[in-house]
Short mmCIF file of C-alpha atoms in Angstrom, two decimals:
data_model
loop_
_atom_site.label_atom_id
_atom_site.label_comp_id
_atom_site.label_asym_id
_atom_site.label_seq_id
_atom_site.Cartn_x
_atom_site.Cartn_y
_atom_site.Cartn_z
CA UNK A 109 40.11 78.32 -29.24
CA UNK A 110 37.83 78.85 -26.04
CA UNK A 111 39.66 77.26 -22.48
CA UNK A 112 37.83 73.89 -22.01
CA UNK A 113 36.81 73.73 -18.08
CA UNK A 114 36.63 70.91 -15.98
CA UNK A 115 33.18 71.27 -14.93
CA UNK A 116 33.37 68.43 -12.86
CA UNK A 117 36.31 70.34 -11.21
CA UNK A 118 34.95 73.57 -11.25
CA UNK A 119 31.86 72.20 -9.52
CA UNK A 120 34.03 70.92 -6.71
CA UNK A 121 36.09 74.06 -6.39
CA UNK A 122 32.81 75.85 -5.65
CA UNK A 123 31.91 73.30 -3.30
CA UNK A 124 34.64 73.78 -1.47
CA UNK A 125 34.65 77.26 -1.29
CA UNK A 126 30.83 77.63 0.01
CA UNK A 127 31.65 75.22 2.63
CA UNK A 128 34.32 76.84 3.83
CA UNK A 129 32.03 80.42 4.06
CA UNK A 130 29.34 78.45 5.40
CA UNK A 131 31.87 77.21 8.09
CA UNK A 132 32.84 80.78 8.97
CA UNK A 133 29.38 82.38 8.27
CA UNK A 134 26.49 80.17 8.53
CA UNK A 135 24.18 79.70 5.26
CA UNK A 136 23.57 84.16 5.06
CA UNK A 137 27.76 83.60 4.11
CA UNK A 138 27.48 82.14 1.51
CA UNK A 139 26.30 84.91 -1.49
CA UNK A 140 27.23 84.55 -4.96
CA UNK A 141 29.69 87.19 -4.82
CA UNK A 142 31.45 85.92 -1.64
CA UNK A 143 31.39 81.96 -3.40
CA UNK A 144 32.46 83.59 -6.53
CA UNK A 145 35.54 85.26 -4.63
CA UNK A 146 36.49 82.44 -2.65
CA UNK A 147 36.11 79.61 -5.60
CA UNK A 148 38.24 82.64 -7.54
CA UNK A 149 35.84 82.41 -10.64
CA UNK A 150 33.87 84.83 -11.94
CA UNK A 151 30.00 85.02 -10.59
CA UNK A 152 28.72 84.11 -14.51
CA UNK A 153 31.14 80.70 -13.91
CA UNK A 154 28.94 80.14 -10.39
CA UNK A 155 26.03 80.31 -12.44
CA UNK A 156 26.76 78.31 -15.09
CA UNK A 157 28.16 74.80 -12.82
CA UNK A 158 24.79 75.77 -11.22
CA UNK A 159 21.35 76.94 -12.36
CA UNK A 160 19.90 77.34 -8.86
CA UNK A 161 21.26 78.06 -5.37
CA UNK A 162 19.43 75.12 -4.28
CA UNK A 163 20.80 72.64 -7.21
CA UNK A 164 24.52 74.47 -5.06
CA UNK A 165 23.44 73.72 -1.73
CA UNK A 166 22.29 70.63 -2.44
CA UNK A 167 25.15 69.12 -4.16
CA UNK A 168 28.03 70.64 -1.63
CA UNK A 169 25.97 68.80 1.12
CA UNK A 170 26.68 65.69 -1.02
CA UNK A 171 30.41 66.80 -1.53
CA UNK A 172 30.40 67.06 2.00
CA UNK A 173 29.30 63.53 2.50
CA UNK A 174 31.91 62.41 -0.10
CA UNK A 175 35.00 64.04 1.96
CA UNK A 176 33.57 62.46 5.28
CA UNK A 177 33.61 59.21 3.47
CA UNK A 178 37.43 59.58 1.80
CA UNK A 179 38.18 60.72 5.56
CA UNK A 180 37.56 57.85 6.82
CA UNK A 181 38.70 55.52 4.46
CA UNK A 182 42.05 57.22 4.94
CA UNK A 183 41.46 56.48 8.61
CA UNK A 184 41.05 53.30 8.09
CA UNK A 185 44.12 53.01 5.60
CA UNK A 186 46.33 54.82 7.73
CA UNK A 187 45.53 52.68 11.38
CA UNK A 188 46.46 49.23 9.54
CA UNK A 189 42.68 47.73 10.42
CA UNK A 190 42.91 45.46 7.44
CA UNK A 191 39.98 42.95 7.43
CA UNK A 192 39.10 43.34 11.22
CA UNK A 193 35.80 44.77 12.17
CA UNK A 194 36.23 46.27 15.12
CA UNK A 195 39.25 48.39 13.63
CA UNK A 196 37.38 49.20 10.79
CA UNK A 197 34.00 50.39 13.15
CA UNK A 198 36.55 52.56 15.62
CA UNK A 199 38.09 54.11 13.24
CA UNK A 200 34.58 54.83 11.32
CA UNK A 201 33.19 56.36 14.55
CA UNK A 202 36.72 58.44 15.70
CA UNK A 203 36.20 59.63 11.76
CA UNK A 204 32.57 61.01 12.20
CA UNK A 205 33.47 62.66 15.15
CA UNK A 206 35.14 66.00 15.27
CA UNK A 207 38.08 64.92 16.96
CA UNK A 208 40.87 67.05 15.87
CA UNK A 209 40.75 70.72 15.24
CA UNK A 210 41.22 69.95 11.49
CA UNK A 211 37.70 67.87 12.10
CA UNK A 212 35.70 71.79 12.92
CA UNK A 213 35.17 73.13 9.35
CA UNK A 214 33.26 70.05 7.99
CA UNK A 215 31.54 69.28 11.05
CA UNK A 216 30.29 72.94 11.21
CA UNK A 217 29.27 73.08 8.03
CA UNK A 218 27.65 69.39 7.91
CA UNK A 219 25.62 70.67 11.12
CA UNK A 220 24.45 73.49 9.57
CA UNK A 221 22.97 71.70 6.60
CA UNK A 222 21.64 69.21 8.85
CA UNK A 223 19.78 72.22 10.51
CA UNK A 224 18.49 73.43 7.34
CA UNK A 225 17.61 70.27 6.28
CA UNK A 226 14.94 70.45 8.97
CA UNK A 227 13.14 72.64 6.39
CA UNK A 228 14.48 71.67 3.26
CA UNK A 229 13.06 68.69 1.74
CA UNK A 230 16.05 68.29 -0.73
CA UNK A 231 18.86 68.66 1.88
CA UNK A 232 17.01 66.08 4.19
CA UNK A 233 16.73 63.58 1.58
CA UNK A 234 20.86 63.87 1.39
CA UNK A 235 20.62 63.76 5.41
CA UNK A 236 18.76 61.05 5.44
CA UNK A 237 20.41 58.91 2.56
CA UNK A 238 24.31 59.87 4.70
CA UNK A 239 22.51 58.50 7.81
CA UNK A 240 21.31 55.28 5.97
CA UNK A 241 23.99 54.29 4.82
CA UNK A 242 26.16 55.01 8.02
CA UNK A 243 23.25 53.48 10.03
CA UNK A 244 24.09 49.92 7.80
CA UNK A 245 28.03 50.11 7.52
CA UNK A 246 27.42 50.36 11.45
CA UNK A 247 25.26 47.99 12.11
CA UNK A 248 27.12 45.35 9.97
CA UNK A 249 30.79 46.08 11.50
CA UNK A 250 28.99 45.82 14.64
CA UNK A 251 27.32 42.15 13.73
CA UNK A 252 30.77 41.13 12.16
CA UNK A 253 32.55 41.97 15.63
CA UNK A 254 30.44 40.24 17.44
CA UNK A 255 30.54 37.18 14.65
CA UNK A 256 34.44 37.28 15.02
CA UNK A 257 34.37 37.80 19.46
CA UNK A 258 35.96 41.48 19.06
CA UNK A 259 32.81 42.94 19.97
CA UNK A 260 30.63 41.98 23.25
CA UNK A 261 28.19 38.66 22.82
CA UNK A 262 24.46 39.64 22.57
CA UNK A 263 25.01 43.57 21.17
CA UNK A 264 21.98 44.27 18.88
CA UNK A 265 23.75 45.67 15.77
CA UNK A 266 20.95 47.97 14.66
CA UNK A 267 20.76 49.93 18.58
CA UNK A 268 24.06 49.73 18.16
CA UNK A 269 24.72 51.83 15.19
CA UNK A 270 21.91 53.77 16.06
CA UNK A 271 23.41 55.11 19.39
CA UNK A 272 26.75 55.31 18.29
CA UNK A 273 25.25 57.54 15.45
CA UNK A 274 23.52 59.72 18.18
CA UNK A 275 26.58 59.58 20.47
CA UNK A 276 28.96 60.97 17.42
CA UNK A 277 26.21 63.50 16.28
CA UNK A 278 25.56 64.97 19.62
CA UNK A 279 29.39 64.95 20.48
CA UNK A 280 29.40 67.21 17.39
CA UNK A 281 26.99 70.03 18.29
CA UNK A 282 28.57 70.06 22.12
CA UNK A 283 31.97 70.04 20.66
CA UNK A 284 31.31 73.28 17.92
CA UNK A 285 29.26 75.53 20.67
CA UNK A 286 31.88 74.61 23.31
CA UNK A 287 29.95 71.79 25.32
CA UNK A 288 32.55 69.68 25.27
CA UNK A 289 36.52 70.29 23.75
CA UNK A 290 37.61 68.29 21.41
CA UNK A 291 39.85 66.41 23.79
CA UNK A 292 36.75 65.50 26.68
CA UNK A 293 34.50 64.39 23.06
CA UNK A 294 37.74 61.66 22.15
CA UNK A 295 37.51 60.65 26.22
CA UNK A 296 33.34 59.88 25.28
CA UNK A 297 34.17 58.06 22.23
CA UNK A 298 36.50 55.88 23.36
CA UNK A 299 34.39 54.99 26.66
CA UNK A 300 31.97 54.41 24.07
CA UNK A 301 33.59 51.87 22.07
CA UNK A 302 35.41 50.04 24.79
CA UNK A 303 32.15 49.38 26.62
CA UNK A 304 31.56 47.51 23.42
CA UNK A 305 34.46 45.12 23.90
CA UNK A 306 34.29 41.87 25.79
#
């Protein structure tokens, strides 16, 4: 009787292995033989979870997102913010941010998708959509802060999010070619976010 595979698991295996060559490498890293190695599956098993390198690329971007996003729920989790806002938006912004040296894989790799996706109409559509939907869980932690007096009186939500979201992004490039360390990028963010308190 054939060995039934996961594909759903086999697909995330490979995910994880290109990003972590694209981490170390850039995009040239990443070959089928070198993802095949890594994932420890055979090339034909690359192949078959994917017809196209781009269908590959495209989807780790959006397993990428997904590990961001269970990052920073755990964040969340772990810091005890409950129902409150402004807990809740911290915590979302420390989590975006490469603040720990555990933080300089995915950020590495998420920046150098987001510099393909400059030419790359599939990858910028993922860009894009990752940005939306930070852009409104942003913008309505910051409303709900100000709603409940955590957050300053008069703070436009949508500016707001938006240059928190450039702050974080920028603090990400500086950090990974050695603009800022990891340690002076925490000092920004939390100037950042206490300037948004009363």
């Amino acid at each position: 009787m054939p060995k039934q595979v996961d594909h759903k698991a086999r697909r995330r295996q490979i995910a994880e292995a290109v990003t972590a060559l694209i981490s170390e490498g850039g995009l040239e890293a990443a070959t089928l033989r070198e993802i095949a190695a890594r994932a420890g599956v055979s090339m034909g098993a690359v192949q078959r979870c994917f017809s196209t390198k781009e269908e590959m690329m495209v989807f780790v971007h959006e397993h990428l997102g997904e590990l961001a996003t269970a990052q920073i729920e755990g964040r969340i989790a772990a810091s005890g913010a409950g129902d409150d806002p402004v807990a809740i938006l911290t915590e979302t912004v420390r989590g975006i941010t490469p603040l720990t040296a555990e933080d300089l894989p995915w950020t590495r790799a998420w920046l150098v998708f987001a510099a393909q996706a400059a030419t790359d109409p599939r990858l910028a559509a993922v860009q894009r959509e990752a940005n939306r939907g930070l852009f409104r869980l942003l913008s309505v932690l910051v409303r709900a802060g100000v709603d409940a007096g955590g957050l300053r009186a008069g703070l436009d939500p949508e500016t707001t999010a938006r240059d928190l979201l450039a702050l974080t992004d920028g603090l990400g490039v500086q950090v990974l070619v050695g603009v800022h360390t990891v340690a002076t990028a925490r000092e920004s963010v939390e100037r950042a976010l206490a300037a948004l308190r009363p």
